[in-house]
Short mmCIF file of N, CA and C and ligand atoms in Angstrom, two decimals:
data_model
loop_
_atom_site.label_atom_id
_atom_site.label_comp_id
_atom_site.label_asym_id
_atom_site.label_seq_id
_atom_site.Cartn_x
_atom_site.Cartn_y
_atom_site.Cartn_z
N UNK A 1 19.22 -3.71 -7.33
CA UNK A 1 18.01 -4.29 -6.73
C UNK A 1 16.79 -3.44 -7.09
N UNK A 2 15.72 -3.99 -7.20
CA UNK A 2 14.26 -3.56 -7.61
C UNK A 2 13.84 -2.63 -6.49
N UNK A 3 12.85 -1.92 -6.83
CA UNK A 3 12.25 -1.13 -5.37
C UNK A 3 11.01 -1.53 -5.28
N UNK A 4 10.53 -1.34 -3.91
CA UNK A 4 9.02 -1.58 -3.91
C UNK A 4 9.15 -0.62 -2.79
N UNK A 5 8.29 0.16 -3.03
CA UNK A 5 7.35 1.41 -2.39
C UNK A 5 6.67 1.32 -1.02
N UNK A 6 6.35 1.30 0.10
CA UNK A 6 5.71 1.53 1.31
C UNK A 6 4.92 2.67 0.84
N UNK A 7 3.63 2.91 0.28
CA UNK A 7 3.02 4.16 0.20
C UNK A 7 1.47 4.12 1.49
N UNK A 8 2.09 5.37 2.47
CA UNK A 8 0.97 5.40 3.12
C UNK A 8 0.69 6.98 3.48
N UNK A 9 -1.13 7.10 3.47
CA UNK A 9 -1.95 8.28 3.40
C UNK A 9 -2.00 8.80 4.40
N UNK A 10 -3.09 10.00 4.67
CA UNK A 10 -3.29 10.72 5.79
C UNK A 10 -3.63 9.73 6.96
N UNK A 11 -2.99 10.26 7.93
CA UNK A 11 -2.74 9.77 9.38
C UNK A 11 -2.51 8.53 10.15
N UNK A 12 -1.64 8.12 8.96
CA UNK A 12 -0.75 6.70 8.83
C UNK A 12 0.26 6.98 10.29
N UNK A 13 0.71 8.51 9.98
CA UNK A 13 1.89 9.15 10.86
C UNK A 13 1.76 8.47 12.29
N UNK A 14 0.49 8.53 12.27
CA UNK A 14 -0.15 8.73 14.10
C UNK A 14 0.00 6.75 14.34
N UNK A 15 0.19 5.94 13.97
CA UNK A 15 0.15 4.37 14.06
C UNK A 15 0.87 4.54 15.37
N UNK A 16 -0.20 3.76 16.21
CA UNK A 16 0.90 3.62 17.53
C UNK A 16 0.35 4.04 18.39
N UNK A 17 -0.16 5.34 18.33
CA UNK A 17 -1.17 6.23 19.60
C UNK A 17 -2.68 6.31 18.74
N UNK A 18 -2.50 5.93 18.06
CA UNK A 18 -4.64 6.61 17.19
C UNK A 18 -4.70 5.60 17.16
N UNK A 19 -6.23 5.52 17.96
CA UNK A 19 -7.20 4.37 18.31
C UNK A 19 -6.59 2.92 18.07
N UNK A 20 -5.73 2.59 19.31
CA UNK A 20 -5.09 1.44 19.09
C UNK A 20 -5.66 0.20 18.79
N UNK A 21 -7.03 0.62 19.26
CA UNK A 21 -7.81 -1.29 19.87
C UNK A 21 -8.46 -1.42 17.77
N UNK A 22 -8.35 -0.52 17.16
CA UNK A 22 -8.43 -0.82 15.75
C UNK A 22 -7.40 -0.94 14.70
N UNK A 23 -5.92 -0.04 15.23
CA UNK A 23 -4.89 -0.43 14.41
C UNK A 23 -3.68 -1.03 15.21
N UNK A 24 -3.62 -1.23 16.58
CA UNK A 24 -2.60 -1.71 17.41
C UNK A 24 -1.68 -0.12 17.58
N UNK A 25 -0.67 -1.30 18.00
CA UNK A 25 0.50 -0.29 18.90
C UNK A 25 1.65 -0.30 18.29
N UNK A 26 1.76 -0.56 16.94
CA UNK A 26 3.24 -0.48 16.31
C UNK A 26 2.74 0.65 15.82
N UNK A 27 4.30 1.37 15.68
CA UNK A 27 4.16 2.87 14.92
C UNK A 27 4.36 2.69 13.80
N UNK A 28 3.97 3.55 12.69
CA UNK A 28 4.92 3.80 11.53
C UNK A 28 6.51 3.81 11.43
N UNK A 29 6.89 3.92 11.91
CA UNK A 29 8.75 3.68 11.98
C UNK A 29 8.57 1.85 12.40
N UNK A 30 8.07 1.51 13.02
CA UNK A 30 8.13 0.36 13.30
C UNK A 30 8.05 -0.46 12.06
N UNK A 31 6.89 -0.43 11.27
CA UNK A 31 6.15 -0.87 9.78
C UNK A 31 7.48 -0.58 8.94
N UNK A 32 8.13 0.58 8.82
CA UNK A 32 8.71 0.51 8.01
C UNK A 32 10.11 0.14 8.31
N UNK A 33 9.99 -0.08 9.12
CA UNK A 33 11.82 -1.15 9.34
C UNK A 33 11.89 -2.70 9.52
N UNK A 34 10.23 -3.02 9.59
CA UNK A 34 10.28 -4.46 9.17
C UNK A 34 9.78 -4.57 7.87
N UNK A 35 9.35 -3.99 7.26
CA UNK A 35 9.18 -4.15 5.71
C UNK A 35 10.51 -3.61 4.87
N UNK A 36 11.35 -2.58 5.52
CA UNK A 36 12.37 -2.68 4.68
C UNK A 36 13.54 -4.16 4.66
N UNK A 37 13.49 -4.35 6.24
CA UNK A 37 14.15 -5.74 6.61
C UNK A 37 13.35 -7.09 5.41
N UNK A 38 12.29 -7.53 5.72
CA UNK A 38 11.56 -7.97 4.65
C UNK A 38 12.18 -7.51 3.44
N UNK A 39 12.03 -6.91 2.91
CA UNK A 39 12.84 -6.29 1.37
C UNK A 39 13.93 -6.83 1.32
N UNK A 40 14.78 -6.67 2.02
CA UNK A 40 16.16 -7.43 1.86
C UNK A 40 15.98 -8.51 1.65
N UNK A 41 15.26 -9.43 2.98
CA UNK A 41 15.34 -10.52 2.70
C UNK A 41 15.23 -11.31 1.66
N UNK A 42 13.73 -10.45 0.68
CA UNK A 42 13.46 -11.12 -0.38
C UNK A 42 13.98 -10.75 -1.37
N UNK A 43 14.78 -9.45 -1.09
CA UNK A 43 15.61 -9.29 -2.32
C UNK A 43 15.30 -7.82 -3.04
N UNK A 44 14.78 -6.82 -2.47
CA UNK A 44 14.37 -5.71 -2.81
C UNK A 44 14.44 -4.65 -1.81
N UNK A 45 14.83 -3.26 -2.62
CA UNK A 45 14.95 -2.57 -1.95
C UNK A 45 13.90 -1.33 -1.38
N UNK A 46 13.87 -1.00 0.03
CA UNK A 46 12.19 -1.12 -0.24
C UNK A 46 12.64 0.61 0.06
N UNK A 47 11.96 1.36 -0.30
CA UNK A 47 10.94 2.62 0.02
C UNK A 47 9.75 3.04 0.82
N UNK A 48 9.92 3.94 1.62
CA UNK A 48 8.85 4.21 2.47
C UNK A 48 8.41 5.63 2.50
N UNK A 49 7.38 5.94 2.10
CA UNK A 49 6.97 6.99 2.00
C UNK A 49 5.48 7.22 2.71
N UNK A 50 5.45 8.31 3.45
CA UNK A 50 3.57 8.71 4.22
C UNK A 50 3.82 10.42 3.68
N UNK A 51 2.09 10.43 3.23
CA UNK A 51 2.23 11.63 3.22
C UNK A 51 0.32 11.95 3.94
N UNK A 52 0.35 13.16 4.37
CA UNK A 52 -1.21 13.44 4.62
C UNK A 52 -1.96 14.14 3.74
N UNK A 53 -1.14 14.39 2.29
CA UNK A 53 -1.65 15.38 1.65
C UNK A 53 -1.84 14.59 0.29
N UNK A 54 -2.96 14.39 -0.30
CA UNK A 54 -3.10 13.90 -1.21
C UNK A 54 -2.25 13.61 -2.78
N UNK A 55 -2.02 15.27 -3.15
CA UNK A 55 -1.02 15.51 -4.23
C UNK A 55 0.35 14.70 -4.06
N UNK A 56 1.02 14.67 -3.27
CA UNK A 56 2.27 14.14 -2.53
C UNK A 56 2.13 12.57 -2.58
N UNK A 57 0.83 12.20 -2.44
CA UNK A 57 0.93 10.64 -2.71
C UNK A 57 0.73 10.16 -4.13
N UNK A 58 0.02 11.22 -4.87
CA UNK A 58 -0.30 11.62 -6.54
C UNK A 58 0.97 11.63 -7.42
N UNK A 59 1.70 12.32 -6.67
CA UNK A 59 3.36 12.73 -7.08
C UNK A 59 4.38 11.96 -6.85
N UNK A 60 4.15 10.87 -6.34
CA UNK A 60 4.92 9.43 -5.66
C UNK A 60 4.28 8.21 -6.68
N UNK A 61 2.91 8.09 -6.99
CA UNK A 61 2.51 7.28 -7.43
C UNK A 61 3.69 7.45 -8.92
N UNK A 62 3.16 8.77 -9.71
CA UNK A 62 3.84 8.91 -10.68
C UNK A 62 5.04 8.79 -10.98
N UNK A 63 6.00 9.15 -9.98
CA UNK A 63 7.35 8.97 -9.90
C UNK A 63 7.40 7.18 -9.63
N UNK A 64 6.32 6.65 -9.35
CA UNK A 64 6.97 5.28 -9.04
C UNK A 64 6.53 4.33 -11.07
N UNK A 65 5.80 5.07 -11.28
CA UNK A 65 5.00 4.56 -12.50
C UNK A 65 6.43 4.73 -13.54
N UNK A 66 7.04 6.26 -13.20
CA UNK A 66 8.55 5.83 -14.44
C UNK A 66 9.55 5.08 -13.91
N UNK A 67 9.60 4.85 -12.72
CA UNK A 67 10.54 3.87 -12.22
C UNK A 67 9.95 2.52 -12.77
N UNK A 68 9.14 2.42 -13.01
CA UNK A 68 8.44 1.05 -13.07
C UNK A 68 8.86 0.90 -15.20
N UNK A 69 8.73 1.79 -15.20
CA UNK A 69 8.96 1.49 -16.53
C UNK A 69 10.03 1.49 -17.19
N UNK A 70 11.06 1.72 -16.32
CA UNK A 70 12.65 2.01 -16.79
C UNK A 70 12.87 0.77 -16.07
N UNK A 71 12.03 -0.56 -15.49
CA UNK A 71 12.12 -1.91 -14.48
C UNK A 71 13.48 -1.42 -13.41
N UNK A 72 13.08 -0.63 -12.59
CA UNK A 72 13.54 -0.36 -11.59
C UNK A 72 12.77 -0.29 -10.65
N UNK A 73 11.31 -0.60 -10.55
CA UNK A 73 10.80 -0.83 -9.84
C UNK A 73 9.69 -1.97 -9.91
N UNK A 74 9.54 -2.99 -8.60
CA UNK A 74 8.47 -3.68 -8.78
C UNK A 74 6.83 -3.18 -8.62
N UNK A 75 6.88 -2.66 -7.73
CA UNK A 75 5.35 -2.33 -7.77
C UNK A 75 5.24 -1.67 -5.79
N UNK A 76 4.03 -1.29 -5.49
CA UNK A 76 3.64 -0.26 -4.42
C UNK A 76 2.85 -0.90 -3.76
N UNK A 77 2.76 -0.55 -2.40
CA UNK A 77 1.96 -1.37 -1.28
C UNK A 77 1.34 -0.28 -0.71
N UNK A 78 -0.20 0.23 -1.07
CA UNK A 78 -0.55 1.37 -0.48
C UNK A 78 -1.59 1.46 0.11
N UNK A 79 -1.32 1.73 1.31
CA UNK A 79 -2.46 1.79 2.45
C UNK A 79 -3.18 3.71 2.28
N UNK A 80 -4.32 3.95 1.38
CA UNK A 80 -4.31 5.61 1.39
C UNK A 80 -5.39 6.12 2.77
N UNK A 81 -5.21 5.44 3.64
CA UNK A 81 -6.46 5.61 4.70
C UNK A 81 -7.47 6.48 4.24
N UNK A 82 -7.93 7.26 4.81
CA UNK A 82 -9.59 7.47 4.35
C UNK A 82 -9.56 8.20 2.93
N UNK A 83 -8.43 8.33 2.36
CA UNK A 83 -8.57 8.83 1.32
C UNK A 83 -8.87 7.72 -0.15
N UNK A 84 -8.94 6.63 0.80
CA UNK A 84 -9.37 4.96 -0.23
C UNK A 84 -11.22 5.58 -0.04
N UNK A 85 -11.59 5.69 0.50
CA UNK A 85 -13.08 6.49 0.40
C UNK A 85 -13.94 7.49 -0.53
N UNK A 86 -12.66 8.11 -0.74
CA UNK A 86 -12.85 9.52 -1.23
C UNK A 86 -12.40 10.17 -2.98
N UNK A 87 -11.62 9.38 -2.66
CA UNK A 87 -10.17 10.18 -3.99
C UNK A 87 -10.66 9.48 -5.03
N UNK A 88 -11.26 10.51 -5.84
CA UNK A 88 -11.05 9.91 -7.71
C UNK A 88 -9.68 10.34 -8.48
N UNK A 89 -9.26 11.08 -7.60
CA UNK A 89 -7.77 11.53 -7.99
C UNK A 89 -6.57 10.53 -7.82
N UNK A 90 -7.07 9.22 -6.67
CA UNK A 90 -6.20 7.98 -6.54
C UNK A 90 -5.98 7.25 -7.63
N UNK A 91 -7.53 6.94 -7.95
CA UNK A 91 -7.97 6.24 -9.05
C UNK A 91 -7.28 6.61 -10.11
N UNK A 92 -7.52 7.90 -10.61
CA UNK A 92 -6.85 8.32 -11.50
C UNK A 92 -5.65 8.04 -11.83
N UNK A 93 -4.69 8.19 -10.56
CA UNK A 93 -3.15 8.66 -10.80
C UNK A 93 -3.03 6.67 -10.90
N UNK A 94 -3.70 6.13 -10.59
CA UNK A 94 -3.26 4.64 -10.49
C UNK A 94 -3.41 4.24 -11.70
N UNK A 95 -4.48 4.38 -12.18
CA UNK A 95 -4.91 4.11 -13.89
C UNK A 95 -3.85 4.93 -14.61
N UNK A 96 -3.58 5.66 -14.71
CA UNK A 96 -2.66 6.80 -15.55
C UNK A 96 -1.28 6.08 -15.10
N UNK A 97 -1.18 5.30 -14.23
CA UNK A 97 0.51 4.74 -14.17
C UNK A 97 0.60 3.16 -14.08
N UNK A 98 -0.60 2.78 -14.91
CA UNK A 98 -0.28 1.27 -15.53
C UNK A 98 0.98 1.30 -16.49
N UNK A 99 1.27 -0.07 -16.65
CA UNK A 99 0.74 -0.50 -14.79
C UNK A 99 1.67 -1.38 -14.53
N UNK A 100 2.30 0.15 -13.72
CA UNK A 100 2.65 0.21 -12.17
C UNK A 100 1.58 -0.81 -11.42
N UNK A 101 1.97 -2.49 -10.86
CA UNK A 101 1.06 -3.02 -10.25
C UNK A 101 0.99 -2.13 -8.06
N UNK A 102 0.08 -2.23 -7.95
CA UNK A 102 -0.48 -1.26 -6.68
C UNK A 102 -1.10 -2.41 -5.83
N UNK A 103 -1.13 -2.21 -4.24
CA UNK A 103 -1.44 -3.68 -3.94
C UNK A 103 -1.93 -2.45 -2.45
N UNK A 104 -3.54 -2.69 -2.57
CA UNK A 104 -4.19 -1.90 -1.88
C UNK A 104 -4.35 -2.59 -0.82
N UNK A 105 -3.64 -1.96 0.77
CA UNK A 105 -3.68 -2.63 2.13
C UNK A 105 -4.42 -1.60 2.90
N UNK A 106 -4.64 -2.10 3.92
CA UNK A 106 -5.52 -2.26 5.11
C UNK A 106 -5.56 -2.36 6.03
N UNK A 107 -5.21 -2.06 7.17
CA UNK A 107 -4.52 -2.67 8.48
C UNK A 107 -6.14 -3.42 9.04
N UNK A 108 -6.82 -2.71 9.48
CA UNK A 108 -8.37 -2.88 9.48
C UNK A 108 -9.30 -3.88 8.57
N UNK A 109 -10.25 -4.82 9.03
CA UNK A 109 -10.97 -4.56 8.41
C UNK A 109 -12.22 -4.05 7.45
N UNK A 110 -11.83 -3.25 6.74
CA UNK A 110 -12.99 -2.01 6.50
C UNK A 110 -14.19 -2.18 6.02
N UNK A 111 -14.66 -3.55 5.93
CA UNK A 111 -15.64 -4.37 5.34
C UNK A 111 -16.63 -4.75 6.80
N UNK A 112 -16.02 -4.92 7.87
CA UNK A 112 -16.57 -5.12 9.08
C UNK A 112 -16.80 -3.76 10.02
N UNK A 113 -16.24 -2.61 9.38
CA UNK A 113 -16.67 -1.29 9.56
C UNK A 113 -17.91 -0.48 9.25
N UNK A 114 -17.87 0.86 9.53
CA UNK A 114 -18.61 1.52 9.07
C UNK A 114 -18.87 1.46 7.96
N UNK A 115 -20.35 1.56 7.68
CA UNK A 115 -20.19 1.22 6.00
C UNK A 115 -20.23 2.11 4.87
N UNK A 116 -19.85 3.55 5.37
CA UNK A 116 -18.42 4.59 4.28
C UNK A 116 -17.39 4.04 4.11
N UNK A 117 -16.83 3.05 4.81
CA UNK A 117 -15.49 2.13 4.50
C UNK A 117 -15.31 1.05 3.59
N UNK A 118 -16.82 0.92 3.42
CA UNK A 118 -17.21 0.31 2.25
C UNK A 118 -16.86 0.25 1.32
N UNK A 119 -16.57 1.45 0.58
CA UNK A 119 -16.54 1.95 -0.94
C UNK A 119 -15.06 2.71 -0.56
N UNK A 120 -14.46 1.45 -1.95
CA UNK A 120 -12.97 1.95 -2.24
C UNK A 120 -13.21 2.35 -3.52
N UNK A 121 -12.38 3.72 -3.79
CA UNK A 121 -12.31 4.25 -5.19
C UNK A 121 -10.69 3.80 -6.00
N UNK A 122 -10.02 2.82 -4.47
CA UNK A 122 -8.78 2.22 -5.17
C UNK A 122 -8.55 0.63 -5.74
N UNK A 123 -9.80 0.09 -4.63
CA UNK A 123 -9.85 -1.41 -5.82
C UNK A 123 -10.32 -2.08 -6.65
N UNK A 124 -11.27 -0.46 -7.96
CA UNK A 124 -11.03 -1.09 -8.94
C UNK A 124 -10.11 -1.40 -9.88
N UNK A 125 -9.21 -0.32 -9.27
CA UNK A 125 -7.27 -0.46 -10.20
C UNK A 125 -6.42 -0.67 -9.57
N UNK A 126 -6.51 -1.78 -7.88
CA UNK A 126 -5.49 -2.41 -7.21
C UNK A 126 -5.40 -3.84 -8.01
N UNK A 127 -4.02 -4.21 -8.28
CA UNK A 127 -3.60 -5.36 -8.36
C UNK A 127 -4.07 -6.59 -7.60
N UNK A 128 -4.01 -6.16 -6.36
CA UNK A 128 -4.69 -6.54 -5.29
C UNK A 128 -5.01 -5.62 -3.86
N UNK A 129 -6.11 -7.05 -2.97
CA UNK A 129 -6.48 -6.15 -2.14
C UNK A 129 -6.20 -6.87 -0.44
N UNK A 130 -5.23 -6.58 0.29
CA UNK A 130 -4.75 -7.06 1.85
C UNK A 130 -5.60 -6.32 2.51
N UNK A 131 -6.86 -6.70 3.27
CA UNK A 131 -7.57 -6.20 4.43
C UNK A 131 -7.74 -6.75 5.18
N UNK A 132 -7.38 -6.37 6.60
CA UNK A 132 -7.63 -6.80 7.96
C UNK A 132 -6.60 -7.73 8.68
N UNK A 133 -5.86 -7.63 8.12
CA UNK A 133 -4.54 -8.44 8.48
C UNK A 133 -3.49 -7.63 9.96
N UNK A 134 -4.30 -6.65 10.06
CA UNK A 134 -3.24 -6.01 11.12
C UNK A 134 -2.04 -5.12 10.05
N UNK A 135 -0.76 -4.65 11.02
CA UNK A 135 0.18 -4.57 10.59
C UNK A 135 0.97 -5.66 9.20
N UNK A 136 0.41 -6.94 9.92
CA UNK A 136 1.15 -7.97 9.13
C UNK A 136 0.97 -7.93 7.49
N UNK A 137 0.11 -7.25 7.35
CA UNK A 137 -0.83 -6.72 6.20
C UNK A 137 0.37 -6.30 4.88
N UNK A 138 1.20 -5.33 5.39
CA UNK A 138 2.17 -4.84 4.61
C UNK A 138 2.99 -6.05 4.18
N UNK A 139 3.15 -7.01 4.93
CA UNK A 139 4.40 -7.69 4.57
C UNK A 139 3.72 -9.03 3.69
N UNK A 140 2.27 -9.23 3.88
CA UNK A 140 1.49 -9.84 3.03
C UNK A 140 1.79 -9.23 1.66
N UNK A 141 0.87 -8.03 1.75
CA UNK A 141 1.10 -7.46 0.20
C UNK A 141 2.45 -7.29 -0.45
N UNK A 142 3.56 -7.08 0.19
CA UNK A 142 4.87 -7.46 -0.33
C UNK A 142 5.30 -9.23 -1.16
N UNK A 143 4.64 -9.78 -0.28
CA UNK A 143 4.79 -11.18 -0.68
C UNK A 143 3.97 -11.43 -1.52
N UNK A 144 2.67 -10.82 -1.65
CA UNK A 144 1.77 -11.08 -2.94
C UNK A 144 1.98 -10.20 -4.03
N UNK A 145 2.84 -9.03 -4.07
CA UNK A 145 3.58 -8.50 -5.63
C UNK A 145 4.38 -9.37 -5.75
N UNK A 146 5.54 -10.20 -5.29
CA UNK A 146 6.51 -11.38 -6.19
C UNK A 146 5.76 -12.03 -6.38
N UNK A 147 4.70 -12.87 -5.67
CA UNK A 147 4.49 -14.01 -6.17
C UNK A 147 3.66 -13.68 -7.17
N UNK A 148 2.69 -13.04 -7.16
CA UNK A 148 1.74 -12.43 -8.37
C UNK A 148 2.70 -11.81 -9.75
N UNK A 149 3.87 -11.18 -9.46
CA UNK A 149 4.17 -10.44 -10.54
C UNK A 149 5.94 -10.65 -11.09
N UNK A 150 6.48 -11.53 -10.22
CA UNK A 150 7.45 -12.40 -10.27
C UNK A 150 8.01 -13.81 -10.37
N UNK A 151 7.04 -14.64 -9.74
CA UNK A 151 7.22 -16.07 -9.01
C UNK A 151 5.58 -16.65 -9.55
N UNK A 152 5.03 -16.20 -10.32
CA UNK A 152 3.79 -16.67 -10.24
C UNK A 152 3.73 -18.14 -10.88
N UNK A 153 4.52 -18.61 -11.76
CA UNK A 153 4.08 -19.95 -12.55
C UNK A 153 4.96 -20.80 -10.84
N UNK A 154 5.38 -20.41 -9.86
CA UNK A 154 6.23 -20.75 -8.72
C UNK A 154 5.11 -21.41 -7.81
N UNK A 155 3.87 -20.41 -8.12
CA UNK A 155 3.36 -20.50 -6.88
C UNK A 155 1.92 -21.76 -7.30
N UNK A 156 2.22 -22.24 -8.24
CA UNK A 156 0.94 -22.88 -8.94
C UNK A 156 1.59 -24.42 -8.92
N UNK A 157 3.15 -24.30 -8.54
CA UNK A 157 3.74 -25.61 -7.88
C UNK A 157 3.50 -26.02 -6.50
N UNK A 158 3.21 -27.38 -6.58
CA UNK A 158 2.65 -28.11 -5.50
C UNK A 158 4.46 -27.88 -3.94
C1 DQA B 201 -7.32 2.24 7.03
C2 DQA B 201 -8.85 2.17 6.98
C3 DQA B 201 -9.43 3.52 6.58
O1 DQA B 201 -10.85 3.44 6.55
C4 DQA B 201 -9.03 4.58 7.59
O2 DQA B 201 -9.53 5.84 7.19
C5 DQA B 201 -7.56 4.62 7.80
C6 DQA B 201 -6.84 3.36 7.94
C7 DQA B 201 -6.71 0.92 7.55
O3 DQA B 201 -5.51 0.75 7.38
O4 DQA B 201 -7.41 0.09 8.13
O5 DQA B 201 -6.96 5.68 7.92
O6 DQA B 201 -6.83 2.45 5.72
#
């Protein structure tokens, strides 16, 4: 079975207790046992990885970029919280592992935010972009790497 990646950034950890009335009350363990469940269902085996430290998500991207090229992997669902603001080093490691398709989520909408939330340095080299969907967000962008990068002449049927 294929893998697809759960990649999430600094203080993803905290989902559940940090500022609920903007990301809710599911935790991270929660996210990732219905997206691995999801995975099965659709047929993939999923991966979950958080890290708070930038390099570590740098070092995941890459490791997912040779998986991707040996087709052992489909592609990454990555929420990098405020480091989607900041990091030309995201950018980088995303461009440098085409392509590895990357499917930049959101729990928030960061467009109806502050407007530093504004400016992503990850979707000019996301595949795509899931914002504001809540939690449900992850299991969107899961469903939009098959259909986008698997199922696509599928999805253009009536
Ligand atoms: C976030 C939005 C970011 O602006 C914020 O820094 C996060 C979470 C979201 O999922 O809505 O940490 O990526």
């Amino acid at each position: 079975m294929k893998k697809i990646l759960i990649l999430n950034g600094p203080n993803l950890n905290l989902l559940g207790t940090r500022e609920p009335a903007q990301y809710g009350h599911t935790t991270l363990p929660d996210v990732e046992a219905f997206c691995t469940a999801h995975g099965e269902q659709i047929g993939y085996d999923v991966e979950c990885f958080q890290s708070n430290w930038e390099g570590a998500l740098i070092d995941k991207l890459h490791e997912y970029g040779r998986l991707h090229k040996a087709g052992e992997a489909l592609g990454v669902v990555f929420n990098p919280g405020a480091l989607t603001h900041t990091s030309i080093a995201l950018q980088d490691a995303i461009k440098g592992v085409e392509p590895l398709p990357v499917i930049e989520c959101h729990i928030s909408n960061v467009h109806a935010r502050e407007t530093f939330r504004h400016q992503s340095w990850v979707s000019p080299v996301a595949a795509g972009i899931v914002v504001g969907f809540g939690v449900d967000g992850y299991l969107i962008a899961m469903d939009g790497l098959v259909r986008k990068f698997v199922n696509s002449a599928a999805t253009h049927k009536p």
